[in-house]
């Protein structure tokens, strides 16, 4: 008996006590969703690990690509499930090890069922001896190039060599929902990624100034959401026409307060959307000191426009760190395509850096925006994105609908 199986280990969710089952179930559900488009995949829970029996039409490359984007996975391995028998351990270990290039190796056995007659150390020695006789390479218990792992569980044993790093974090969906303000810049896709990594399910909001700006920023936002949807499988984006409110601000407010006013109205509209979505927080890509609107005083003034907490996962990052992360996630190339941002269009040369909420509230009394806010929400368009089936060969993809989960 030999069966292809993927062994998935999770780290942090193991610490969640009574909630552990909830975290595990969400992770299983997300793994199914990530792999689903390739066919039926069986995912089961066994002694603190998950086992995936993949459908035959998914290759290891496709599976690796998809699992690497599932938050909550610490690491995973492509294994063979065999009967609990020393000869099977030896032969399967050699079958896997001989495909690797290495100078040193070791065997690491874990028994979650203690009823197996040999101890872990005894299995290590027996299998190590068998492999050593065949490969003629040295054993290195501390820094081996290749580690053969044998996990002995209830009815079978899982044999694999080495492991793939997972995305870590928490499964998307275990940490409630938030509304993420997504511009088409570099920062907000990274802040979105970091919150999804903490298990938060995101709804996106993008403000545009069409027809004064061309549709490029909206198109880039769509590309970014498509990219980020690989981590949460389903996304809703609200495209909010912001131009009428901007015009009112332009006409009546002091130039140095405009950017802060734009932000306060964005936050108010996002809060309305959050209420409708039953989201518990807002997320932005703001970063202390990066631009004039992001001084602590201005952050405080902007924050005063909502009752909801505003999460700013990038607050303490340097720009280079944000860029490095954007590159690693794959959003940098999209964010750096040219576009006209709704705020850069109407930004004054020197915005105020030390604003106060009371002053802004006073200025807002002179603006006629109540009806505009209602109209803006009525004219907001919602678009749905589903996981793209991008791990399959191009020819196969054409046969399915591009947005199918
Ligand atoms: P980014 O790279 O995310 O655009 P930035 O450094 O350009 O960030 P700002 O333009 O000051 O920063 O915006 C701060 C935050 O406000 C953004 O990270 C984003 O969360 C939100 N934001 C700004 N413009 C928009 C927009 N047009 N639509 C949605 N959210 C926006
Ligand atoms: Mg921006």
PDB file of N, CA and C in Angstrom, residues 9-69:
ATOM      1  N   UNK A   9       1.129  20.843   8.590  1.00  0.00           N
ATOM      2  CA  UNK A   9       1.280  21.191  10.010  1.00  0.00           C
ATOM      3  C   UNK A   9       0.942  22.649  10.207  1.00  0.00           C
ATOM      4  N   UNK A  10       0.279  22.949  11.296  1.00  0.00           N
ATOM      5  CA  UNK A  10      -0.040  24.341  11.602  1.00  0.00           C
ATOM      6  C   UNK A  10       0.598  24.663  12.937  1.00  0.00           C
ATOM      7  N   UNK A  11       0.937  25.933  13.109  1.00  0.00           N
ATOM      8  CA  UNK A  11       1.662  26.295  14.317  1.00  0.00           C
ATOM      9  C   UNK A  11       0.743  27.001  15.290  1.00  0.00           C
ATOM     10  N   UNK A  12       0.452  28.243  14.980  1.00  0.00           N
ATOM     11  CA  UNK A  12      -0.204  29.096  15.958  1.00  0.00           C
ATOM     12  C   UNK A  12      -1.598  28.619  16.347  1.00  0.00           C
ATOM     13  N   UNK A  13      -2.339  28.060  15.401  1.00  0.00           N
ATOM     14  CA  UNK A  13      -3.714  27.707  15.758  1.00  0.00           C
ATOM     15  C   UNK A  13      -3.756  26.577  16.768  1.00  0.00           C
ATOM     16  N   UNK A  14      -2.632  25.870  16.907  1.00  0.00           N
ATOM     17  CA  UNK A  14      -2.576  24.821  17.914  1.00  0.00           C
ATOM     18  C   UNK A  14      -2.657  25.368  19.330  1.00  0.00           C
ATOM     19  N   UNK A  15      -2.437  26.671  19.485  1.00  0.00           N
ATOM     20  CA  UNK A  15      -2.385  27.268  20.826  1.00  0.00           C
ATOM     21  C   UNK A  15      -3.722  27.813  21.288  1.00  0.00           C
ATOM     22  N   UNK A  16      -4.760  27.638  20.507  1.00  0.00           N
ATOM     23  CA  UNK A  16      -6.003  28.351  20.780  1.00  0.00           C
ATOM     24  C   UNK A  16      -6.977  27.654  21.722  1.00  0.00           C
ATOM     25  N   UNK A  17      -6.524  26.692  22.452  1.00  0.00           N
ATOM     26  CA  UNK A  17      -7.349  26.060  23.484  1.00  0.00           C
ATOM     27  C   UNK A  17      -8.666  25.545  22.951  1.00  0.00           C
ATOM     28  N   UNK A  18      -9.756  25.955  23.629  1.00  0.00           N
ATOM     29  CA  UNK A  18     -11.086  25.437  23.301  1.00  0.00           C
ATOM     30  C   UNK A  18     -11.511  25.822  21.888  1.00  0.00           C
ATOM     31  N   UNK A  19     -10.945  26.891  21.352  1.00  0.00           N
ATOM     32  CA  UNK A  19     -11.312  27.333  20.009  1.00  0.00           C
ATOM     33  C   UNK A  19     -10.588  26.570  18.914  1.00  0.00           C
ATOM     34  N   UNK A  20      -9.715  25.688  19.327  1.00  0.00           N
ATOM     35  CA  UNK A  20      -8.846  25.026  18.362  1.00  0.00           C
ATOM     36  C   UNK A  20      -9.639  24.363  17.232  1.00  0.00           C
ATOM     37  N   UNK A  21     -10.721  23.724  17.590  1.00  0.00           N
ATOM     38  CA  UNK A  21     -11.510  23.001  16.597  1.00  0.00           C
ATOM     39  C   UNK A  21     -12.059  23.961  15.526  1.00  0.00           C
ATOM     40  N   UNK A  22     -12.446  25.170  15.983  1.00  0.00           N
ATOM     41  CA  UNK A  22     -12.952  26.193  15.071  1.00  0.00           C
ATOM     42  C   UNK A  22     -11.865  26.615  14.072  1.00  0.00           C
ATOM     43  N   UNK A  23     -10.654  26.802  14.583  1.00  0.00           N
ATOM     44  CA  UNK A  23      -9.536  27.197  13.729  1.00  0.00           C
ATOM     45  C   UNK A  23      -9.208  26.076  12.739  1.00  0.00           C
ATOM     46  N   UNK A  24      -9.190  24.849  13.260  1.00  0.00           N
ATOM     47  CA  UNK A  24      -8.853  23.721  12.379  1.00  0.00           C
ATOM     48  C   UNK A  24      -9.887  23.567  11.269  1.00  0.00           C
ATOM     49  N   UNK A  25     -11.157  23.723  11.634  1.00  0.00           N
ATOM     50  CA  UNK A  25     -12.216  23.559  10.633  1.00  0.00           C
ATOM     51  C   UNK A  25     -12.116  24.637   9.561  1.00  0.00           C
ATOM     52  N   UNK A  26     -11.814  25.872   9.982  1.00  0.00           N
ATOM     53  CA  UNK A  26     -11.677  26.970   9.021  1.00  0.00           C
ATOM     54  C   UNK A  26     -10.489  26.703   8.100  1.00  0.00           C
ATOM     55  N   UNK A  27      -9.413  26.211   8.677  1.00  0.00           N
ATOM     56  CA  UNK A  27      -8.233  25.913   7.853  1.00  0.00           C
ATOM     57  C   UNK A  27      -8.557  24.815   6.835  1.00  0.00           C
ATOM     58  N   UNK A  28      -9.282  23.787   7.286  1.00  0.00           N
ATOM     59  CA  UNK A  28      -9.656  22.704   6.371  1.00  0.00           C
ATOM     60  C   UNK A  28     -10.532  23.236   5.238  1.00  0.00           C
ATOM     61  N   UNK A  29     -11.472  24.090   5.615  1.00  0.00           N
ATOM     62  CA  UNK A  29     -12.382  24.669   4.622  1.00  0.00           C
ATOM     63  C   UNK A  29     -11.576  25.499   3.596  1.00  0.00           C
ATOM     64  N   UNK A  30     -10.621  26.285   4.097  1.00  0.00           N
ATOM     65  CA  UNK A  30      -9.820  27.126   3.196  1.00  0.00           C
ATOM     66  C   UNK A  30      -8.933  26.289   2.283  1.00  0.00           C
ATOM     67  N   UNK A  31      -8.401  25.195   2.819  1.00  0.00           N
ATOM     68  CA  UNK A  31      -7.574  24.306   1.986  1.00  0.00           C
ATOM     69  C   UNK A  31      -8.437  23.704   0.870  1.00  0.00           C
ATOM     70  N   UNK A  32      -9.652  23.292   1.246  1.00  0.00           N
ATOM     71  CA  UNK A  32     -10.557  22.742   0.227  1.00  0.00           C
ATOM     72  C   UNK A  32     -10.838  23.786  -0.847  1.00  0.00           C
ATOM     73  N   UNK A  33     -11.077  25.019  -0.412  1.00  0.00           N
ATOM     74  CA  UNK A  33     -11.387  26.078  -1.387  1.00  0.00           C
ATOM     75  C   UNK A  33     -10.182  26.360  -2.276  1.00  0.00           C
ATOM     76  N   UNK A  34      -8.989  26.354  -1.681  1.00  0.00           N
ATOM     77  CA  UNK A  34      -7.783  26.643  -2.463  1.00  0.00           C
ATOM     78  C   UNK A  34      -7.540  25.557  -3.513  1.00  0.00           C
ATOM     79  N   UNK A  35      -7.875  24.312  -3.183  1.00  0.00           N
ATOM     80  CA  UNK A  35      -7.577  23.200  -4.094  1.00  0.00           C
ATOM     81  C   UNK A  35      -8.766  22.780  -4.955  1.00  0.00           C
ATOM     82  N   UNK A  36      -9.916  23.274  -4.590  1.00  0.00           N
ATOM     83  CA  UNK A  36     -11.178  22.775  -5.138  1.00  0.00           C
ATOM     84  C   UNK A  36     -11.263  22.711  -6.655  1.00  0.00           C
ATOM     85  N   UNK A  37     -10.771  23.774  -7.315  1.00  0.00           N
ATOM     86  CA  UNK A  37     -10.996  23.849  -8.754  1.00  0.00           C
ATOM     87  C   UNK A  37     -10.327  22.709  -9.511  1.00  0.00           C
ATOM     88  N   UNK A  38      -9.387  22.029  -8.870  1.00  0.00           N
ATOM     89  CA  UNK A  38      -8.742  20.907  -9.541  1.00  0.00           C
ATOM     90  C   UNK A  38      -9.498  19.604  -9.386  1.00  0.00           C
ATOM     91  N   UNK A  39     -10.586  19.574  -8.652  1.00  0.00           N
ATOM     92  CA  UNK A  39     -11.337  18.335  -8.462  1.00  0.00           C
ATOM     93  C   UNK A  39     -11.550  18.066  -6.994  1.00  0.00           C
ATOM     94  N   UNK A  40     -12.082  16.903  -6.678  1.00  0.00           N
ATOM     95  CA  UNK A  40     -12.385  16.588  -5.279  1.00  0.00           C
ATOM     96  C   UNK A  40     -11.100  16.338  -4.504  1.00  0.00           C
ATOM     97  N   UNK A  41     -10.999  16.935  -3.333  1.00  0.00           N
ATOM     98  CA  UNK A  41      -9.836  16.704  -2.476  1.00  0.00           C
ATOM     99  C   UNK A  41     -10.345  16.362  -1.096  1.00  0.00           C
ATOM    100  N   UNK A  42      -9.853  15.271  -0.563  1.00  0.00           N
ATOM    101  CA  UNK A  42     -10.282  14.900   0.774  1.00  0.00           C
ATOM    102  C   UNK A  42      -9.314  15.509   1.788  1.00  0.00           C
ATOM    103  N   UNK A  43      -9.851  16.213   2.772  1.00  0.00           N
ATOM    104  CA  UNK A  43      -9.012  16.812   3.813  1.00  0.00           C
ATOM    105  C   UNK A  43      -9.484  16.267   5.157  1.00  0.00           C
ATOM    106  N   UNK A  44      -8.574  15.659   5.919  1.00  0.00           N
ATOM    107  CA  UNK A  44      -8.968  15.086   7.209  1.00  0.00           C
ATOM    108  C   UNK A  44      -8.012  15.546   8.318  1.00  0.00           C
ATOM    109  N   UNK A  45      -8.502  15.458   9.540  1.00  0.00           N
ATOM    110  CA  UNK A  45      -7.730  15.858  10.712  1.00  0.00           C
ATOM    111  C   UNK A  45      -7.197  14.614  11.408  1.00  0.00           C
ATOM    112  N   UNK A  46      -5.911  14.597  11.724  1.00  0.00           N
ATOM    113  CA  UNK A  46      -5.316  13.436  12.406  1.00  0.00           C
ATOM    114  C   UNK A  46      -4.268  13.895  13.409  1.00  0.00           C
ATOM    115  N   UNK A  47      -4.569  13.774  14.692  1.00  0.00           N
ATOM    116  CA  UNK A  47      -3.560  14.011  15.734  1.00  0.00           C
ATOM    117  C   UNK A  47      -2.751  15.294  15.536  1.00  0.00           C
ATOM    118  N   UNK A  48      -3.419  16.434  15.471  1.00  0.00           N
ATOM    119  CA  UNK A  48      -2.700  17.711  15.406  1.00  0.00           C
ATOM    120  C   UNK A  48      -2.091  18.047  14.059  1.00  0.00           C
ATOM    121  N   UNK A  49      -2.508  17.335  13.036  1.00  0.00           N
ATOM    122  CA  UNK A  49      -2.056  17.672  11.674  1.00  0.00           C
ATOM    123  C   UNK A  49      -3.215  17.440  10.727  1.00  0.00           C
ATOM    124  N   UNK A  50      -3.123  17.994   9.527  1.00  0.00           N
ATOM    125  CA  UNK A  50      -4.147  17.736   8.521  1.00  0.00           C
ATOM    126  C   UNK A  50      -3.546  16.895   7.408  1.00  0.00           C
ATOM    127  N   UNK A  51      -4.357  16.011   6.857  1.00  0.00           N
ATOM    128  CA  UNK A  51      -3.914  15.213   5.718  1.00  0.00           C
ATOM    129  C   UNK A  51      -4.806  15.533   4.531  1.00  0.00           C
ATOM    130  N   UNK A  52      -4.182  15.784   3.401  1.00  0.00           N
ATOM    131  CA  UNK A  52      -4.942  16.038   2.177  1.00  0.00           C
ATOM    132  C   UNK A  52      -4.653  14.897   1.212  1.00  0.00           C
ATOM    133  N   UNK A  53      -5.709  14.235   0.775  1.00  0.00           N
ATOM    134  CA  UNK A  53      -5.571  13.215  -0.264  1.00  0.00           C
ATOM    135  C   UNK A  53      -5.999  13.881  -1.564  1.00  0.00           C
ATOM    136  N   UNK A  54      -5.038  14.357  -2.369  1.00  0.00           N
ATOM    137  CA  UNK A  54      -5.416  15.196  -3.510  1.00  0.00           C
ATOM    138  C   UNK A  54      -5.984  14.394  -4.664  1.00  0.00           C
ATOM    139  N   UNK A  55      -6.800  15.067  -5.460  1.00  0.00           N
ATOM    140  CA  UNK A  55      -7.341  14.390  -6.633  1.00  0.00           C
ATOM    141  C   UNK A  55      -6.222  14.219  -7.653  1.00  0.00           C
ATOM    142  N   UNK A  56      -6.379  13.214  -8.495  1.00  0.00           N
ATOM    143  CA  UNK A  56      -5.285  12.816  -9.391  1.00  0.00           C
ATOM    144  C   UNK A  56      -4.932  13.903 -10.400  1.00  0.00           C
ATOM    145  N   UNK A  57      -5.876  14.798 -10.719  1.00  0.00           N
ATOM    146  CA  UNK A  57      -5.583  15.756 -11.785  1.00  0.00           C
ATOM    147  C   UNK A  57      -4.801  16.987 -11.317  1.00  0.00           C
ATOM    148  N   UNK A  58      -4.427  17.031 -10.037  1.00  0.00           N
ATOM    149  CA  UNK A  58      -3.580  18.143  -9.569  1.00  0.00           C
ATOM    150  C   UNK A  58      -2.140  17.666  -9.452  1.00  0.00           C
ATOM    151  N   UNK A  59      -1.225  18.396 -10.086  1.00  0.00           N
ATOM    152  CA  UNK A  59       0.189  18.026  -9.971  1.00  0.00           C
ATOM    153  C   UNK A  59       0.757  18.603  -8.673  1.00  0.00           C
ATOM    154  N   UNK A  60       1.933  18.103  -8.276  1.00  0.00           N
ATOM    155  CA  UNK A  60       2.574  18.635  -7.072  1.00  0.00           C
ATOM    156  C   UNK A  60       2.847  20.133  -7.214  1.00  0.00           C
ATOM    157  N   UNK A  61       3.227  20.563  -8.399  1.00  0.00           N
ATOM    158  CA  UNK A  61       3.531  21.994  -8.624  1.00  0.00           C
ATOM    159  C   UNK A  61       2.288  22.841  -8.382  1.00  0.00           C
ATOM    160  N   UNK A  62       1.153  22.390  -8.910  1.00  0.00           N
ATOM    161  CA  UNK A  62      -0.097  23.137  -8.719  1.00  0.00           C
ATOM    162  C   UNK A  62      -0.484  23.189  -7.246  1.00  0.00           C
ATOM    163  N   UNK A  63      -0.358  22.042  -6.601  1.00  0.00           N
ATOM    164  CA  UNK A  63      -0.736  21.976  -5.183  1.00  0.00           C
ATOM    165  C   UNK A  63       0.166  22.879  -4.357  1.00  0.00           C
ATOM    166  N   UNK A  64       1.465  22.838  -4.623  1.00  0.00           N
ATOM    167  CA  UNK A  64       2.427  23.669  -3.885  1.00  0.00           C
ATOM    168  C   UNK A  64       2.058  25.141  -4.030  1.00  0.00           C
ATOM    169  N   UNK A  65       1.810  25.571  -5.253  1.00  0.00           N
ATOM    170  CA  UNK A  65       1.453  26.952  -5.567  1.00  0.00           C
ATOM    171  C   UNK A  65       0.220  27.393  -4.773  1.00  0.00           C
ATOM    172  N   UNK A  66      -0.767  26.529  -4.696  1.00  0.00           N
ATOM    173  CA  UNK A  66      -2.010  26.896  -4.009  1.00  0.00           C
ATOM    174  C   UNK A  66      -1.854  26.873  -2.491  1.00  0.00           C
ATOM    175  N   UNK A  67      -1.195  25.833  -1.971  1.00  0.00           N
ATOM    176  CA  UNK A  67      -1.077  25.722  -0.505  1.00  0.00           C
ATOM    177  C   UNK A  67      -0.199  26.819   0.082  1.00  0.00           C
ATOM    178  N   UNK A  68       0.749  27.311  -0.698  1.00  0.00           N
ATOM    179  CA  UNK A  68       1.644  28.356  -0.193  1.00  0.00           C
ATOM    180  C   UNK A  68       0.887  29.652   0.090  1.00  0.00           C
ATOM    181  N   UNK A  69      -0.334  29.752  -0.409  1.00  0.00           N
ATOM    182  CA  UNK A  69      -1.112  30.968  -0.177  1.00  0.00           C
ATOM    183  C   UNK A  69      -2.253  30.758   0.822  1.00  0.00           C
TER     184      UNK A  69
END
